[in-house]
Short mmCIF file of C-alpha atoms and ligand atoms in Angstrom, two decimals:
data_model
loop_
_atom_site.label_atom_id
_atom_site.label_comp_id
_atom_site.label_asym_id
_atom_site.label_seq_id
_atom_site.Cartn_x
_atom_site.Cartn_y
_atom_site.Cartn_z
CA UNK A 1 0.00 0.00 0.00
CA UNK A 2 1.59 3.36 -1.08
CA UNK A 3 1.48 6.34 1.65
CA UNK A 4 -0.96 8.60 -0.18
CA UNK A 5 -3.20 5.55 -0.45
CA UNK A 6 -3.10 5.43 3.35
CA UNK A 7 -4.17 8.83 3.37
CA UNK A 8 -7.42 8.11 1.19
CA UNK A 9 -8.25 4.85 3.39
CA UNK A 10 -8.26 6.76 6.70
CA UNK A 11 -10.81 9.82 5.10
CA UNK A 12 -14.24 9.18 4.10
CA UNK A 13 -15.92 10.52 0.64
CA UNK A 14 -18.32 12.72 2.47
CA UNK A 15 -18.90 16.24 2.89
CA UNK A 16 -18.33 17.94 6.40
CA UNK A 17 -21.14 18.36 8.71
CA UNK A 18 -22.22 21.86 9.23
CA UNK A 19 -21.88 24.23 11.69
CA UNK A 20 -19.27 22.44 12.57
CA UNK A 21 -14.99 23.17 12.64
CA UNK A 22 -13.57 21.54 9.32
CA UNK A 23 -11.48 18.53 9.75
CA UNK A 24 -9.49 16.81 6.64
CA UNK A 25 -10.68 13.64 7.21
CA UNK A 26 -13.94 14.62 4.74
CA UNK A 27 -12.44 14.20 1.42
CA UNK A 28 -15.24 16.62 -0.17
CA UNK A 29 -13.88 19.22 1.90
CA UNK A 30 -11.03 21.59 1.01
CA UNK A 31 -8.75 20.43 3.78
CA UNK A 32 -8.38 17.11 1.96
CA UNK A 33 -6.68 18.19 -1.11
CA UNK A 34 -4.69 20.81 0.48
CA UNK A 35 -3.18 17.89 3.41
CA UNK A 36 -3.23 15.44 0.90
CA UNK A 37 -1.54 17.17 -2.20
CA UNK A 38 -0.79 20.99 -1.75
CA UNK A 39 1.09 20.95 1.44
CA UNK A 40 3.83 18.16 0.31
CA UNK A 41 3.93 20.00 -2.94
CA UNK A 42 4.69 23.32 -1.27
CA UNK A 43 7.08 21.54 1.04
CA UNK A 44 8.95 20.22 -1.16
CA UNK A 45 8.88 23.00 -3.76
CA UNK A 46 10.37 24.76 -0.63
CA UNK A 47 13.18 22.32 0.00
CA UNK A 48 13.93 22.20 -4.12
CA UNK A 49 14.41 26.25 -3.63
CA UNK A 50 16.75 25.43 -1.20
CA UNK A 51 18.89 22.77 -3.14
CA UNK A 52 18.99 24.90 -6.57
CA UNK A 53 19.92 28.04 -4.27
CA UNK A 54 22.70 26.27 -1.86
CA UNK A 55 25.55 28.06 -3.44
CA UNK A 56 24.36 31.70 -3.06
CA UNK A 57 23.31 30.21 0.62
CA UNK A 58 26.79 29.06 1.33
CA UNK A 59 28.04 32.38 -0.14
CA UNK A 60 26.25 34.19 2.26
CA UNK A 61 26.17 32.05 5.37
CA UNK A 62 29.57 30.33 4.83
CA UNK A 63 30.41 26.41 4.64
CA UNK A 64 29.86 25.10 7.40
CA UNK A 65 26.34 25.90 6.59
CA UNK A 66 26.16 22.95 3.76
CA UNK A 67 25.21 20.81 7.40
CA UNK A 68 21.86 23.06 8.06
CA UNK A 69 20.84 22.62 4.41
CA UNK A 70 21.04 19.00 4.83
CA UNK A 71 19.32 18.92 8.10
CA UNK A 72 16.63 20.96 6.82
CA UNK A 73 15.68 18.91 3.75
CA UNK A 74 15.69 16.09 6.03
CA UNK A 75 13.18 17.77 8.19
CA UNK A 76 11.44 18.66 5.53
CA UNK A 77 11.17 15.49 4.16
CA UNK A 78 9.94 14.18 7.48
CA UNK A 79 7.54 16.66 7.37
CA UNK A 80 6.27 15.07 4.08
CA UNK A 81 6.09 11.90 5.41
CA UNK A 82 4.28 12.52 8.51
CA UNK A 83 1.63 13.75 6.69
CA UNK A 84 1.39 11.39 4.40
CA UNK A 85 1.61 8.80 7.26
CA UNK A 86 -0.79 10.26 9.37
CA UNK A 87 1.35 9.37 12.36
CA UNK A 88 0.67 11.58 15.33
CA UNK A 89 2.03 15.23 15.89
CA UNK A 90 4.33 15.93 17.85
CA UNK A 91 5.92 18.48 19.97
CA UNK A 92 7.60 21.16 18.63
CA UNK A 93 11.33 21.50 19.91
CA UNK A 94 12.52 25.04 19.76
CA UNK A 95 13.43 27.82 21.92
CA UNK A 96 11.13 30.12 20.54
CA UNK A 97 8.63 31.89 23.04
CA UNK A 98 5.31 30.79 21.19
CA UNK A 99 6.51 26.85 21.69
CA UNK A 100 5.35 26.62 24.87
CA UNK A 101 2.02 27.93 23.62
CA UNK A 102 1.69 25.22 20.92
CA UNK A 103 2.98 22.16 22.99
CA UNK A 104 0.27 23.09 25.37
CA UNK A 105 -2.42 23.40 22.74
CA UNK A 106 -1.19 19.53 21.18
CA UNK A 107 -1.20 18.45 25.07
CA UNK A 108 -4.70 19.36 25.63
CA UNK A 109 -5.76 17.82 22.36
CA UNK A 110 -4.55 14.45 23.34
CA UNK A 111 -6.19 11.78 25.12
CA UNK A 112 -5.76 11.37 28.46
CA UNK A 113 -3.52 8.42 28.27
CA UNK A 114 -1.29 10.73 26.06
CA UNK A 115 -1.63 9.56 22.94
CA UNK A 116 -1.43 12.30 20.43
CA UNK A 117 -3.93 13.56 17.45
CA UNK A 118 -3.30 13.13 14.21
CA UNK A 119 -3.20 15.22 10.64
CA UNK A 120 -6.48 13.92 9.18
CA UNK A 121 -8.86 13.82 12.47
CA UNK A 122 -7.66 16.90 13.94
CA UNK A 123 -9.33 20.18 13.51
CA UNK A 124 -8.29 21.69 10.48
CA UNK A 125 -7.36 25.32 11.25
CA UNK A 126 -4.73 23.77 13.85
CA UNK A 127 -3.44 21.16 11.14
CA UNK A 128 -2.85 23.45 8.98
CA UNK A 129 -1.15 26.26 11.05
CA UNK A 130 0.95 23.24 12.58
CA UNK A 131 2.07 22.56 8.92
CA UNK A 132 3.46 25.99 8.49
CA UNK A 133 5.12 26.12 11.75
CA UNK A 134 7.03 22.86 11.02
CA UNK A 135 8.41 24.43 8.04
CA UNK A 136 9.75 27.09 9.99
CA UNK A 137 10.73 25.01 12.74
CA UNK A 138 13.06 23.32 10.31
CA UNK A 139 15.19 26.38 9.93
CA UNK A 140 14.58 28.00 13.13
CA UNK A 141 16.48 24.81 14.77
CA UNK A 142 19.53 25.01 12.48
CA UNK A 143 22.31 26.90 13.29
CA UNK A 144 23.05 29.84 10.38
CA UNK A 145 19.65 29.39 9.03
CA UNK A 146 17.87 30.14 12.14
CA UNK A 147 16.08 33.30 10.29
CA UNK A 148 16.12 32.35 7.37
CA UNK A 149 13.08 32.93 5.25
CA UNK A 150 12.54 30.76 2.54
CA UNK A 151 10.07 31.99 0.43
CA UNK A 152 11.72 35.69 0.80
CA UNK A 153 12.59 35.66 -3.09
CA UNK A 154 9.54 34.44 -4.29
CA UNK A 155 7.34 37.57 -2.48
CA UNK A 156 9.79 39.94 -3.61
CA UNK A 157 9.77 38.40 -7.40
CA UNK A 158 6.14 38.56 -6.86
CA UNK A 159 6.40 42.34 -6.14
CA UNK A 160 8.00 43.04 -9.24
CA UNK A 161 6.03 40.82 -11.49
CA UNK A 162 3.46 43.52 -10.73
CA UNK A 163 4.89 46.83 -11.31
CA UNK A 164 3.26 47.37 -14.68
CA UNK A 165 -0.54 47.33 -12.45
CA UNK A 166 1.06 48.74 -9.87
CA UNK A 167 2.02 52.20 -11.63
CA UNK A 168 -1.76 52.47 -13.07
CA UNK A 169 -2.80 52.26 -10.15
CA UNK A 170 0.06 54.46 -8.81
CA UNK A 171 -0.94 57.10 -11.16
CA UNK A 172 -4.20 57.48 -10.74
CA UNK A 173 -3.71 57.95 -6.68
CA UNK A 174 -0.67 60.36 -7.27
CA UNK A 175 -2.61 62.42 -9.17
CA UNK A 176 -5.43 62.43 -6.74
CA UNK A 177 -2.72 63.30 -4.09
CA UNK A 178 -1.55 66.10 -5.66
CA UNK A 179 -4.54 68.03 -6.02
CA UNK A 180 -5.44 70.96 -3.44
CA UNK A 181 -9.15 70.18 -2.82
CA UNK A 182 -10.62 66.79 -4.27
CA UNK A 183 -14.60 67.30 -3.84
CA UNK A 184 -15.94 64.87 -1.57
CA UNK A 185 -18.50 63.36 -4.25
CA UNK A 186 -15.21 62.14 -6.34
CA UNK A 187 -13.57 60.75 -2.82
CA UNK A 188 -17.32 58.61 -2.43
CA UNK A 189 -17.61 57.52 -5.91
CA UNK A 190 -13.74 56.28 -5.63
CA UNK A 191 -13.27 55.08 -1.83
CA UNK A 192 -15.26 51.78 -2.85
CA UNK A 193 -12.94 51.11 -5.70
CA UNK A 194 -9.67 51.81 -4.13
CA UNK A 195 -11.20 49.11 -0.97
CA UNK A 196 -12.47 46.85 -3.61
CA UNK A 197 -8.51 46.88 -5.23
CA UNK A 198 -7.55 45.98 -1.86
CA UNK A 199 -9.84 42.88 -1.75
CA UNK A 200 -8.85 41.43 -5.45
CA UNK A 201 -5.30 41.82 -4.73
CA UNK A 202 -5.79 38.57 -2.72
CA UNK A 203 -5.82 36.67 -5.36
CA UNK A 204 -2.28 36.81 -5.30
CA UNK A 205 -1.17 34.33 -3.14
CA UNK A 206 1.96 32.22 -3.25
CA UNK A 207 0.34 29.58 -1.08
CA UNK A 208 -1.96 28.26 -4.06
CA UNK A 209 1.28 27.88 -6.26
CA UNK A 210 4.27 26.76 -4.17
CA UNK A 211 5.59 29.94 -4.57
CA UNK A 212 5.36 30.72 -8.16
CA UNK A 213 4.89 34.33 -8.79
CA UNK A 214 1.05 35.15 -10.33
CA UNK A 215 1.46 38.11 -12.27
CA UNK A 216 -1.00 40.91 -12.30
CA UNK A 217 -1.35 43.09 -15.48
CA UNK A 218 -4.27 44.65 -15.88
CA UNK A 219 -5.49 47.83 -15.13
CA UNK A 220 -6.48 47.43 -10.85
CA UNK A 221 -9.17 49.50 -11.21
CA UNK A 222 -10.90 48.49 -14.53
CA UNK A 223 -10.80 45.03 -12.48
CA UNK A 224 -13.10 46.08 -9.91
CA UNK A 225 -15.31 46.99 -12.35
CA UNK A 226 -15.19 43.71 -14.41
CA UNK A 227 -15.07 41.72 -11.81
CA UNK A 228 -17.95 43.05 -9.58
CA UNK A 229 -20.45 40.27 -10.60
CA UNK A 230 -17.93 37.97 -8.84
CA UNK A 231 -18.84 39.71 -5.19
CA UNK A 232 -20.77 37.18 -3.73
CA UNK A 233 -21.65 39.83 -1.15
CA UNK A 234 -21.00 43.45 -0.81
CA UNK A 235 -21.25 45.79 1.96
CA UNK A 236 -18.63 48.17 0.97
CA UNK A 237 -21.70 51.22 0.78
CA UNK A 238 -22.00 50.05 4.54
CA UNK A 239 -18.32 50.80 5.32
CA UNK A 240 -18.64 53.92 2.98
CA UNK A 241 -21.05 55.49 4.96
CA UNK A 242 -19.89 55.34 7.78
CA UNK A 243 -16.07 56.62 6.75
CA UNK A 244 -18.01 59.48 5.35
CA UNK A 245 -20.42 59.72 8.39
CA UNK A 246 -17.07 59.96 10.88
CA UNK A 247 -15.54 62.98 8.79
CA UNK A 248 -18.24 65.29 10.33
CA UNK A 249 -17.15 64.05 13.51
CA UNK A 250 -14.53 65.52 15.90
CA UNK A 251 -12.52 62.76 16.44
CA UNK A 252 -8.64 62.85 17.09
CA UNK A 253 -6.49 60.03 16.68
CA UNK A 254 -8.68 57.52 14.62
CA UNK A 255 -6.44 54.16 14.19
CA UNK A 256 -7.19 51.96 11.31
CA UNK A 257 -5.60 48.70 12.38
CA UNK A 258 -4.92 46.34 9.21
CA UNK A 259 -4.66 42.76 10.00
CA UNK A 260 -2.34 41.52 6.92
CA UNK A 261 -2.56 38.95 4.72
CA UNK A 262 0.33 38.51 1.40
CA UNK A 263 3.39 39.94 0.41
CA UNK A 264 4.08 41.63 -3.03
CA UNK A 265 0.76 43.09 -5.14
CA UNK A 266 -1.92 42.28 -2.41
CA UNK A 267 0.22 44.78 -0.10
CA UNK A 268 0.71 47.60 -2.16
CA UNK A 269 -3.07 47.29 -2.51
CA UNK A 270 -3.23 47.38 1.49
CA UNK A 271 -0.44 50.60 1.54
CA UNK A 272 -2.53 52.29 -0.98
CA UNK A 273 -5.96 52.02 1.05
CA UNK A 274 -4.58 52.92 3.81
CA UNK A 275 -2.66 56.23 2.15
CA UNK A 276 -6.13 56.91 0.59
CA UNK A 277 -7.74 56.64 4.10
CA UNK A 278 -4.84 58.72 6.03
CA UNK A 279 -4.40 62.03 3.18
CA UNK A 280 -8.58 61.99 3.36
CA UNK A 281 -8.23 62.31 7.21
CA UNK A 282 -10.77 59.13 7.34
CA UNK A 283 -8.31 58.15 9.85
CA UNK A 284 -4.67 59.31 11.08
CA UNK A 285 -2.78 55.86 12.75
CA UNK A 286 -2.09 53.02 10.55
CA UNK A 287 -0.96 49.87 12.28
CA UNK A 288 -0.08 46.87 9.77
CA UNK A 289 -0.33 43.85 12.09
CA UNK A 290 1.82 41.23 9.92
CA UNK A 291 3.23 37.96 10.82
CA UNK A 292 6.46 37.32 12.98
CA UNK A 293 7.44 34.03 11.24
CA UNK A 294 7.54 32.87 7.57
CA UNK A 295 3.63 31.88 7.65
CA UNK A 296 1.70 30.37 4.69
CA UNK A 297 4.18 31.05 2.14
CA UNK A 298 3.76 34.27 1.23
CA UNK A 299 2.14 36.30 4.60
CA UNK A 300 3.84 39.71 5.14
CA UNK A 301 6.34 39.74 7.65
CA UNK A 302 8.49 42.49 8.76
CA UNK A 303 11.34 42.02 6.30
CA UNK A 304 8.89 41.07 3.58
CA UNK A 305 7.27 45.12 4.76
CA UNK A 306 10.45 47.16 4.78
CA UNK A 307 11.63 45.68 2.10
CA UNK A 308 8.56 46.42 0.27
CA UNK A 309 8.65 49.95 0.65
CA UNK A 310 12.00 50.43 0.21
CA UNK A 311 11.38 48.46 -3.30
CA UNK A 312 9.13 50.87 -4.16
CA UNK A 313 10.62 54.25 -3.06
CA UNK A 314 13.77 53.47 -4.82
CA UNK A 315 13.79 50.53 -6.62
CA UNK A 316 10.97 50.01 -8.23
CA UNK A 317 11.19 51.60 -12.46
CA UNK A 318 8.21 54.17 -12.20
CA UNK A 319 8.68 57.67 -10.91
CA UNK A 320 5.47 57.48 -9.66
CA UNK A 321 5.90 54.23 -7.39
CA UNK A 322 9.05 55.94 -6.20
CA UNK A 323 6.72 59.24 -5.28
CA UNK A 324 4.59 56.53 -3.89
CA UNK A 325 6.97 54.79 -2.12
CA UNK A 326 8.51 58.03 -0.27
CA UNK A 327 5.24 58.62 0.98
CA UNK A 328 5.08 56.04 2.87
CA UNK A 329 8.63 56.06 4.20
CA UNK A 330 7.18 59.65 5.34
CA UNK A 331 4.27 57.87 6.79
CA UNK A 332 6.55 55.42 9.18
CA UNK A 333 9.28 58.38 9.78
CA UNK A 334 6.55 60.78 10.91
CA UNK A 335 4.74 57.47 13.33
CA UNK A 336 1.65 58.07 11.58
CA UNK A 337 2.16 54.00 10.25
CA UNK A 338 3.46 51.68 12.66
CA UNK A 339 3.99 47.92 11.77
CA UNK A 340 3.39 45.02 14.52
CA UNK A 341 4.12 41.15 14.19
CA UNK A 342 2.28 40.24 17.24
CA UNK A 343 2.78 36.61 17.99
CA UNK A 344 -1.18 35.65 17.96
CA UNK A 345 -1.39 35.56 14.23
CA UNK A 346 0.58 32.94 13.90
CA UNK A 347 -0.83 30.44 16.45
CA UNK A 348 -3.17 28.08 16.02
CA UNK A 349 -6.47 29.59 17.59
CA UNK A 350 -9.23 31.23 15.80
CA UNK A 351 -9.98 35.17 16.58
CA UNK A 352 -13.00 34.37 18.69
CA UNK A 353 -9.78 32.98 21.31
CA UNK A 354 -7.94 36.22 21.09
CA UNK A 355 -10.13 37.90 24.25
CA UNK A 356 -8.96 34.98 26.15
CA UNK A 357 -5.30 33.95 24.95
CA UNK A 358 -4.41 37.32 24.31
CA UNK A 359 -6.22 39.75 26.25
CA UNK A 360 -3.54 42.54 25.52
CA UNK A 361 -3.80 42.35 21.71
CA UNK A 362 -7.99 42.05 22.21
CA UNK A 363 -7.59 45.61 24.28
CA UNK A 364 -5.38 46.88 21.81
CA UNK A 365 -7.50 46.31 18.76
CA UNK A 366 -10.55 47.80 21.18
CA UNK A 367 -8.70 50.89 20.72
CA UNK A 368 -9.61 50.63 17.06
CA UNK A 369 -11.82 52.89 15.36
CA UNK A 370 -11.81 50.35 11.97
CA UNK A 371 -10.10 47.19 11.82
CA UNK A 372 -9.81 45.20 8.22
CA UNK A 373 -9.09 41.81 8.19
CA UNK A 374 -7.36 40.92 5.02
CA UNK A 375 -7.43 37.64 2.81
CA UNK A 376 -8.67 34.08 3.25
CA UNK A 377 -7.27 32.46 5.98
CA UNK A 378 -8.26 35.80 8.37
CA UNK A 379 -11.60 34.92 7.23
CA UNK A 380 -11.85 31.33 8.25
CA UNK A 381 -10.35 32.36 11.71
CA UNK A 382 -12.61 35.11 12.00
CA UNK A 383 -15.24 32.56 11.68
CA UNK A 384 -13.85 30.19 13.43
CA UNK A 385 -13.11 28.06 10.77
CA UNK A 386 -16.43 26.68 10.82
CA UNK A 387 -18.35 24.88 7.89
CA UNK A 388 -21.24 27.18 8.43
CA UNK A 389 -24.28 27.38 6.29
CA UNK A 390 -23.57 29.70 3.72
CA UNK A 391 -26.65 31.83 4.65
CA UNK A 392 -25.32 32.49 8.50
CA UNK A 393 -25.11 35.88 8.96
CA UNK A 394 -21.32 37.10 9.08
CA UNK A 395 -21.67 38.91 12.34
CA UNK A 396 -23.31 35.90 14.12
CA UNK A 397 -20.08 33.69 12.32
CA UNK A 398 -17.86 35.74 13.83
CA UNK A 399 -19.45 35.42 17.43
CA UNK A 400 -17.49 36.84 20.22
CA UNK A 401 -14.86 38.52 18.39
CA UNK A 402 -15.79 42.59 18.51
CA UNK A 403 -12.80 44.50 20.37
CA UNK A 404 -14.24 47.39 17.37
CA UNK A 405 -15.88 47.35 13.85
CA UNK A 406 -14.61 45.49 11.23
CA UNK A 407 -14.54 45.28 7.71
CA UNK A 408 -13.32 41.70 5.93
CA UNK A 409 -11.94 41.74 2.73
CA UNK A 410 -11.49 38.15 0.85
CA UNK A 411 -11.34 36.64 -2.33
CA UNK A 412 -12.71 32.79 -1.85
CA UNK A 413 -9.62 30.07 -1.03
CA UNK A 414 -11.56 27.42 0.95
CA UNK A 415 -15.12 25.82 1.71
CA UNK A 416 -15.88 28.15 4.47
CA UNK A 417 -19.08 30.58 3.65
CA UNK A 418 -21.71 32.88 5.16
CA UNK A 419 -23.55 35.80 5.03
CA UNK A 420 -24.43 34.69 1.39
CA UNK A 421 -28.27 35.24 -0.04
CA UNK A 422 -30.38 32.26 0.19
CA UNK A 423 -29.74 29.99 -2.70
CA UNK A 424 -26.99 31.90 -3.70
CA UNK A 425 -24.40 29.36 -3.19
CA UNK A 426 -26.36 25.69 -4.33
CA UNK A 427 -26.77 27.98 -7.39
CA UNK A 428 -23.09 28.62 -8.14
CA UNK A 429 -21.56 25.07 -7.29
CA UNK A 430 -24.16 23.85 -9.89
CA UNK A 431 -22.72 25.77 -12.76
CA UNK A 432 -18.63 26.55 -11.32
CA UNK A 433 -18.04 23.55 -9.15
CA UNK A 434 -14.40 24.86 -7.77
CA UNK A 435 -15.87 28.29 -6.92
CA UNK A 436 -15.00 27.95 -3.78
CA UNK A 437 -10.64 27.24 -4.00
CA UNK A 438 -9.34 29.37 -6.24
CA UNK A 439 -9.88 32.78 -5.20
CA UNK A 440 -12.48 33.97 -8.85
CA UNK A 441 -14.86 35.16 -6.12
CA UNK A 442 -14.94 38.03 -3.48
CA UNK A 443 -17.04 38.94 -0.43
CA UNK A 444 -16.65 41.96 1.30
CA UNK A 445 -18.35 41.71 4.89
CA UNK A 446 -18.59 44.05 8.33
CA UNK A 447 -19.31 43.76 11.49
CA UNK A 448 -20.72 46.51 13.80
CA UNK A 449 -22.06 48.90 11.72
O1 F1X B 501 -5.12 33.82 3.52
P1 F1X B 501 -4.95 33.74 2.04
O2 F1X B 501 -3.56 34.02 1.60
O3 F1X B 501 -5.96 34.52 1.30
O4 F1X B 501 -5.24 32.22 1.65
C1 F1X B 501 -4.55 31.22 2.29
C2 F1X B 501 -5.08 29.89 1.90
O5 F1X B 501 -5.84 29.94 0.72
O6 F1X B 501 -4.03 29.04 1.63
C3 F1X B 501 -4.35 27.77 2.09
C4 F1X B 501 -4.04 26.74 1.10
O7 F1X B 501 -4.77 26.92 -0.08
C5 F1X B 501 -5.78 27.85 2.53
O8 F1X B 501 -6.06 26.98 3.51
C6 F1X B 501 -5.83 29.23 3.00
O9 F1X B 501 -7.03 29.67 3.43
#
């Protein structure tokens, strides 16, 4: 019997219950695939990067460094087979801080004669942060590669793969800048599109490709127009409103707090909403909340943000991403943007946990006067990962979580739905049966408003 066919023997070819947290073991559910296939593809695609780039490695790191590659393609190839075993998880060995956090989390999932879960019958939201963490486990217990981020390259190739939609969309907000008084009616009719280039920019995501770079040509904003029919909901007038509604108000120190999603076009998209919402006075403190490990492939971390800007600013071949770009090094010189890689967006626990697990991030975010929650996997934890009906209402998916309002922004990666209209979704797996994995469609959702 080969190992994948082990895989397919221990799952059954049913759909997950609803209402319920998804688990892998129901082949008909996204999980499968992505345990079964995507994950050792991605791992491995990871560990081939490293191979084909050992000699600029050992260039940078020095020699004695060939002995952490090795150990890390053996780890990663463990990884592989794990998975494809099914054999339990198990503890996670570094010195990291969050380690103890996830060793307890695996502890209380096991039985009480200590026997551990395991990859296809565990929830699926841990699984598959587990997954991730293993792969930066494997470097983070070597000795030169320690910070080493693997898919560094690949978000940065990403970035300039893009440049040619970038600088339309570039243009048209430079020119925007630059005028003395932009009448409010032309800041309503173009808020919605600038938010809406925010949420299709999520369909660039490494994590669907093992890293290869999806390029994005066309114009940004003659995409939100073509694509609008894709929106499976929309309550971007809701968010709209009230922007527009707060203006009138006397209110100092608004923060907008951006919970981040991918590296390369996706955040320029984010930057550029969030200069749109700061020259407009909608609000005046940014803080990008991005990830503090390499996390899903191609999730912003704080290299992956400085080095973005700094790309653009003075790397980058238009003279209008570099005007771009200096803005925001303005932004971050001045403290008007601040970037945080709290630790709680890369453990394993949905946001509904956060009041709980992490009560000074929760009181943090409280302090929020918007917070927008970027991209797919956001989404699921916002929801708690949960295989709701797709009618739920989003603020009743999202439960507990509501330190402030919130506006979710995400193109469709995985079986989790809600707030949809009745019949809405039975009528679009009839005629696009893979609607739901590869990001076509969009919802954009709030809470408390
Ligand atoms: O959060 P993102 O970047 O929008 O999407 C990430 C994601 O699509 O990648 C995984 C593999 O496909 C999914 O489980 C997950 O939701």
């Amino acid at each position: 019997m080969t190992i994948e066919s082990k895989l397919f023997n221990l799952c059954i070819d049913e759909s997950p219950p609803r209402n319920k947290p998804l688990v892998a073991k129901y082949m008909r559910s996204f999980a499968f695939p992505v345990l079964s296939k995507l994950s050792p593809f991605n791992i491995s695609k990871t560990g081939s990067y490293l191979s084909a780039n050992k000699n600029v490695i050992l260039q940078k790191y020095g020699a004695e460094a060939e002995n952490d590659i090795t150990s890390v393609l053996e780890k990663l190839e463990s990884l592989i087979a794990d998975i494809l075993s099914n054999s339990p998880f198990r503890e996670l060995s570094s010195d990291n801080i969050d380690v103890k956090i996830w060793n307890k989390v695996l502890d209380d999932f096991s039985d009480q004669d200590g026997s551990r879960p395991t990859w296809v019958y565990t929830n699926w939201l841990y699984t598959e942060c587990y997954i991730h963490r293993r792969i930066f486990e494997a470097f983070e217990t070597s000795t030169f590669l320690k910070n080493y981020d693997p898919f560094y390259e690949q978000k940065m190739k990403a970035l300039s793969h893009c440049e040619e939609a970038m600088d339309i969309l570039g243009k048209f907000l430079i020119k925007y800048f630059n005028k003395n008084n932009v009448p409010l009616k032309n800041l309503r009719e173009d808020l919605p599109k600038i938010i809406k280039c925010a949420l299709w920019g999520n369909r660039c995501d490494l994590s669907q490709t093992g890293g290869d770079a999806i390029a994005q040509t066309e114009s940004p904003l003659d995409l939100v127009e073509s694509l609008q029919d894709l929106m499976l909901a929309d309550e971007s007038s809701k968010i709209v409103d009230f922007l527009f509604t707060s203006l009138n108000e006397s209110k100092n120190n608004k923060i907008l707090d951006i919970i981040l999603d991918n590296a390369g076009y996706e955040l320029f998209t984010d930057l550029c909403l969030a200069d749109y919402l700061v020259t407009y006075k909608f609000v005046d403190i940014v803080r990008f909340h991005g990830k503090a490990i390499p996390w899903f492939v191609s999730d912003v971390t704080s290299q992956d943000f400085t080095a973005t800007i700094n790309y653009i600013a003075h790397t980058s071949r238009s003279e209008t991403l570099k005007e771009l770009g200096k803005r925001w090094e303005g932004y971050f010189k001045s403290g008007q943007w601040i970037f945080e890689s709290e630790q709680f967006w890369t453990l394993p626990f949905n946001f509904g946990q956060m009041k709980s697990l992490d009560n000074e991030l929760y009181s943090k975010l409280s302090e929020s006067f918007l917070i927008i929650s970027k991209g797919d996997l956001n989404y699921r934890k916002l929801v708690g990962d949960i295989f709701w009906e797709p009618t739920v209402p989003f603020t009743q998916a999202v439960g507990s979580f509501k330190p402030s309002k919130l506006l979710a922004l995400r193109t469709l990666k995985s079986d989790i739905t809600c707030g949809l209209a009745e019949g809405l979704a039975e009528h679009i797996s009839k005629n696009d049966p893979d609607w739901l994995k590869i990001g076509k469609y969009a919802v954009i959702h709030v809470d408390g408003l």
